[in-house]
Short mmCIF file of C-alpha atoms in Angstrom, two decimals:
data_model
loop_
_atom_site.label_atom_id
_atom_site.label_comp_id
_atom_site.label_asym_id
_atom_site.label_seq_id
_atom_site.Cartn_x
_atom_site.Cartn_y
_atom_site.Cartn_z
CA UNK G 822 0.00 0.00 0.00
CA UNK G 823 1.03 3.66 -0.34
CA UNK G 824 1.19 6.48 2.19
CA UNK G 825 -0.01 10.06 1.81
CA UNK G 826 3.30 11.05 0.26
CA UNK G 827 2.92 8.39 -2.44
CA UNK G 828 5.76 6.21 -1.14
CA UNK G 829 5.21 2.48 -0.76
CA UNK G 830 4.39 1.43 2.81
CA UNK G 831 3.97 -1.96 4.43
CA UNK G 832 1.99 -2.85 7.51
CA UNK G 833 3.64 -3.95 10.75
CA UNK G 834 2.75 -7.61 10.37
CA UNK G 835 4.34 -7.83 6.92
CA UNK G 836 7.43 -5.99 8.12
CA UNK G 837 7.82 -8.49 10.98
CA UNK G 838 7.46 -11.46 8.64
CA UNK G 839 10.17 -10.07 6.34
CA UNK G 840 12.41 -9.21 9.29
CA UNK G 841 12.08 -12.72 10.70
CA UNK G 842 12.83 -14.27 7.32
CA UNK G 843 15.99 -12.19 6.92
CA UNK G 844 17.19 -13.16 10.40
CA UNK G 845 16.45 -16.80 9.58
CA UNK G 846 18.51 -16.44 6.39
CA UNK G 847 21.46 -15.13 8.40
CA UNK G 848 21.05 -17.99 10.90
CA UNK G 849 21.06 -20.53 8.07
CA UNK G 850 24.25 -18.95 6.74
CA UNK G 851 25.73 -19.38 10.22
CA UNK G 852 24.73 -23.05 10.34
CA UNK G 853 26.25 -23.63 6.91
CA UNK G 854 29.53 -22.04 7.95
CA UNK G 855 29.78 -24.01 11.18
CA UNK G 856 29.01 -27.32 9.43
CA UNK G 857 31.49 -26.81 6.60
CA UNK G 858 34.41 -24.87 8.14
CA UNK G 859 37.67 -26.78 8.40
CA UNK G 860 39.33 -25.13 11.38
CA UNK G 861 38.06 -25.30 15.00
CA UNK G 862 38.60 -21.58 15.56
CA UNK G 863 35.53 -21.14 13.35
CA UNK G 864 33.31 -24.10 14.20
CA UNK G 865 34.08 -24.31 17.93
CA UNK G 866 35.29 -20.87 19.04
CA UNK G 867 32.79 -19.21 16.66
CA UNK G 868 35.40 -16.70 15.49
CA UNK G 869 33.26 -15.27 12.70
CA UNK G 870 30.71 -12.59 11.87
CA UNK G 871 27.77 -12.84 9.46
CA UNK G 872 25.61 -9.96 8.28
CA UNK G 873 23.24 -8.87 5.51
CA UNK G 874 22.87 -5.35 4.10
CA UNK G 875 20.46 -3.51 1.86
CA UNK G 876 21.43 -1.65 -1.31
CA UNK G 877 22.51 1.37 0.77
CA UNK G 878 24.77 -0.88 2.89
CA UNK G 879 22.52 -0.52 5.92
CA UNK G 880 22.49 -3.58 8.20
CA UNK G 881 19.26 -5.60 7.86
CA UNK G 882 20.12 -8.91 9.59
CA UNK G 883 22.94 -10.62 11.45
CA UNK G 884 23.79 -13.95 13.04
CA UNK G 885 25.69 -14.53 16.31
CA UNK G 886 29.44 -15.05 16.17
CA UNK G 887 31.96 -12.70 17.75
CA UNK G 888 30.00 -9.58 18.65
CA UNK G 889 32.86 -7.22 17.81
CA UNK G 890 32.84 -8.44 14.19
CA UNK G 891 29.40 -6.98 13.49
CA UNK G 892 30.61 -3.40 13.65
CA UNK G 893 33.76 -4.43 11.78
CA UNK G 894 31.63 -5.93 9.02
CA UNK G 895 29.71 -2.65 8.71
CA UNK G 896 32.95 -0.78 8.07
CA UNK G 897 34.54 -3.43 5.87
CA UNK G 898 31.58 -3.85 3.51
CA UNK G 899 31.53 -0.12 2.83
CA UNK G 900 35.24 0.04 2.10
CA UNK G 901 35.12 -3.14 0.04
CA UNK G 902 32.22 -2.01 -2.15
CA UNK G 903 33.83 1.41 -2.51
CA UNK G 904 37.07 -0.21 -3.69
CA UNK G 905 35.48 -2.66 -6.12
CA UNK G 906 32.58 -0.46 -7.26
CA UNK G 907 28.95 -1.53 -6.96
CA UNK G 908 28.52 -1.07 -10.70
CA UNK G 909 31.33 -3.56 -11.40
CA UNK G 910 29.88 -6.36 -9.29
CA UNK G 911 28.04 -9.17 -11.06
CA UNK G 912 25.82 -12.03 -9.86
CA UNK G 913 28.04 -14.83 -8.56
CA UNK G 914 30.99 -12.57 -7.67
CA UNK G 915 32.67 -13.06 -4.29
CA UNK G 916 35.11 -10.44 -3.01
CA UNK G 917 37.92 -11.16 -0.53
CA UNK G 918 39.06 -8.38 1.81
CA UNK G 919 41.61 -8.72 4.62
CA UNK G 920 43.56 -5.45 4.37
CA UNK G 921 43.52 -4.47 8.06
CA UNK G 922 43.02 -0.74 7.58
CA UNK G 923 39.85 -1.37 5.59
CA UNK G 924 38.81 -4.62 7.26
CA UNK G 925 38.90 -3.33 10.86
CA UNK G 926 40.73 -6.48 12.00
CA UNK G 927 44.01 -8.30 11.62
CA UNK G 928 45.11 -9.96 8.39
CA UNK G 929 43.92 -13.45 9.32
CA UNK G 930 40.32 -12.27 9.63
CA UNK G 931 39.16 -12.73 6.06
CA UNK G 932 35.98 -10.98 4.97
CA UNK G 933 34.14 -12.40 1.98
CA UNK G 934 31.14 -10.60 0.56
CA UNK G 935 28.82 -10.95 -2.40
CA UNK G 936 26.07 -8.88 -3.98
CA UNK G 937 22.52 -10.10 -4.50
CA UNK G 938 20.64 -8.91 -7.58
CA UNK G 939 16.86 -9.00 -7.70
CA UNK G 940 15.50 -10.14 -11.06
CA UNK G 941 15.89 -7.45 -13.70
CA UNK G 942 18.14 -5.22 -11.56
CA UNK G 943 21.54 -4.08 -12.84
CA UNK G 944 22.82 -2.81 -9.48
CA UNK G 945 22.94 -4.85 -6.27
CA UNK G 946 19.73 -5.11 -4.28
CA UNK G 947 21.50 -6.41 -1.16
CA UNK G 948 24.87 -7.57 0.10
CA UNK G 949 25.93 -10.60 2.15
CA UNK G 950 29.05 -10.67 4.30
CA UNK G 951 30.88 -13.50 6.10
CA UNK G 952 34.03 -12.83 8.10
CA UNK G 953 36.04 -15.68 9.64
CA UNK G 954 39.46 -16.31 11.11
CA UNK G 955 41.89 -18.14 8.82
CA UNK G 956 44.82 -20.05 10.30
CA UNK G 957 47.70 -18.90 8.12
CA UNK G 958 48.36 -16.53 5.23
CA UNK G 959 52.14 -16.58 5.15
CA UNK G 960 52.90 -14.31 8.09
CA UNK G 961 56.43 -14.19 9.45
CA UNK G 962 55.44 -16.65 12.22
CA UNK G 963 52.85 -19.44 12.30
CA UNK G 964 49.56 -18.62 13.97
CA UNK G 965 49.06 -15.24 15.61
CA UNK G 966 51.84 -12.72 15.10
CA UNK G 967 52.17 -10.78 18.35
CA UNK G 968 55.36 -8.80 17.79
CA UNK G 969 55.04 -7.47 14.24
CA UNK G 970 56.23 -3.96 13.52
CA UNK G 971 54.68 -3.79 10.04
CA UNK G 972 51.47 -5.04 8.45
CA UNK G 973 53.63 -6.68 5.79
CA UNK G 974 54.88 -9.17 8.38
CA UNK G 975 51.35 -10.52 8.84
CA UNK G 976 50.78 -12.27 5.53
CA UNK G 977 49.40 -11.69 2.05
CA UNK G 978 46.94 -8.79 1.76
CA UNK G 979 43.76 -8.54 -0.29
CA UNK G 980 42.23 -5.05 -0.61
CA UNK G 981 38.95 -6.25 -2.09
CA UNK G 982 39.72 -8.85 -4.73
CA UNK G 983 37.15 -10.81 -6.70
CA UNK G 984 38.03 -14.40 -5.85
CA UNK G 985 34.91 -15.69 -7.64
CA UNK G 986 33.83 -14.06 -10.87
CA UNK G 987 30.25 -14.65 -12.01
CA UNK G 988 30.14 -17.89 -10.05
CA UNK G 989 33.51 -19.29 -11.14
CA UNK G 990 36.51 -19.45 -8.81
CA UNK G 991 39.63 -17.66 -9.99
CA UNK G 992 41.98 -20.63 -9.82
CA UNK G 993 45.11 -18.47 -10.13
CA UNK G 994 44.13 -16.52 -7.02
CA UNK G 995 43.38 -19.74 -5.17
CA UNK G 996 46.83 -20.99 -6.11
CA UNK G 997 48.32 -17.74 -4.84
CA UNK G 998 46.67 -18.35 -1.48
CA UNK G 999 47.71 -22.00 -1.47
CA UNK G 1000 51.38 -21.19 -2.01
CA UNK G 1001 51.37 -18.42 0.60
CA UNK G 1002 50.01 -20.53 3.45
CA UNK G 1003 51.52 -23.13 5.75
CA UNK G 1004 48.07 -24.74 6.05
CA UNK G 1005 46.67 -24.38 2.54
CA UNK G 1006 44.05 -27.13 2.69
CA UNK G 1007 42.51 -25.72 5.85
CA UNK G 1008 42.59 -22.14 4.61
CA UNK G 1009 41.04 -22.98 1.25
CA UNK G 1010 38.51 -25.21 2.98
CA UNK G 1011 37.44 -22.29 5.16
CA UNK G 1012 37.28 -20.02 2.12
CA UNK G 1013 34.88 -22.41 0.41
CA UNK G 1014 32.87 -22.75 3.64
CA UNK G 1015 32.38 -18.98 3.64
CA UNK G 1016 31.38 -19.05 -0.02
CA UNK G 1017 28.86 -21.80 0.78
CA UNK G 1018 27.39 -19.59 3.50
CA UNK G 1019 27.11 -16.69 1.06
CA UNK G 1020 25.36 -18.88 -1.51
CA UNK G 1021 22.92 -20.06 1.16
CA UNK G 1022 22.05 -16.46 1.92
CA UNK G 1023 21.68 -15.59 -1.75
CA UNK G 1024 19.17 -18.42 -2.24
CA UNK G 1025 17.14 -17.23 0.73
CA UNK G 1026 17.11 -13.64 -0.51
CA UNK G 1027 15.95 -14.88 -3.90
CA UNK G 1028 12.95 -16.44 -2.11
CA UNK G 1029 12.17 -13.13 -0.39
CA UNK G 1030 12.28 -11.21 -3.66
CA UNK G 1031 10.73 -13.98 -5.76
#
């Protein structure tokens, strides 16, 4: 229905149904990540953050992980979309961001995000974001680096790099990660677990907009 100003309005009951569905979508993304992650820091410690955003990058739903990651996701998604460009994103793209000054966390906290496109839309209708702790990205020491004096001692950096392009993994970038990690199978396994969580969320958003 429409209000007096001509803008579309929805009643409270409908708004609550949509809100609950979006929260359920985030919770299903969380369940997917926990079931498919390779390293226990994710599936036991719950060192991750999951959130959904509208086209204006306003938070619309989230799922429990580390509470501090939710605000970090808000900042990271804005910097990541700004770097890549919303108009350059395509359905099926997945962007990897772990550059600490844009990601609001250390290098091993890898943020993956994707854009959801409603049918017929050329620009993203919504965004999905999954941040999780990876075990190793070639830092000067295995595990946490507690005495670094430069960000370049903490492993390979991604400023917002499309690791999946229109649904297809960039195998050269995956190889780059593999050869810059002491635990490549675990790291790549966690990457694919995050992608699986994003795809779960995309399917649920498609049901909302369908």
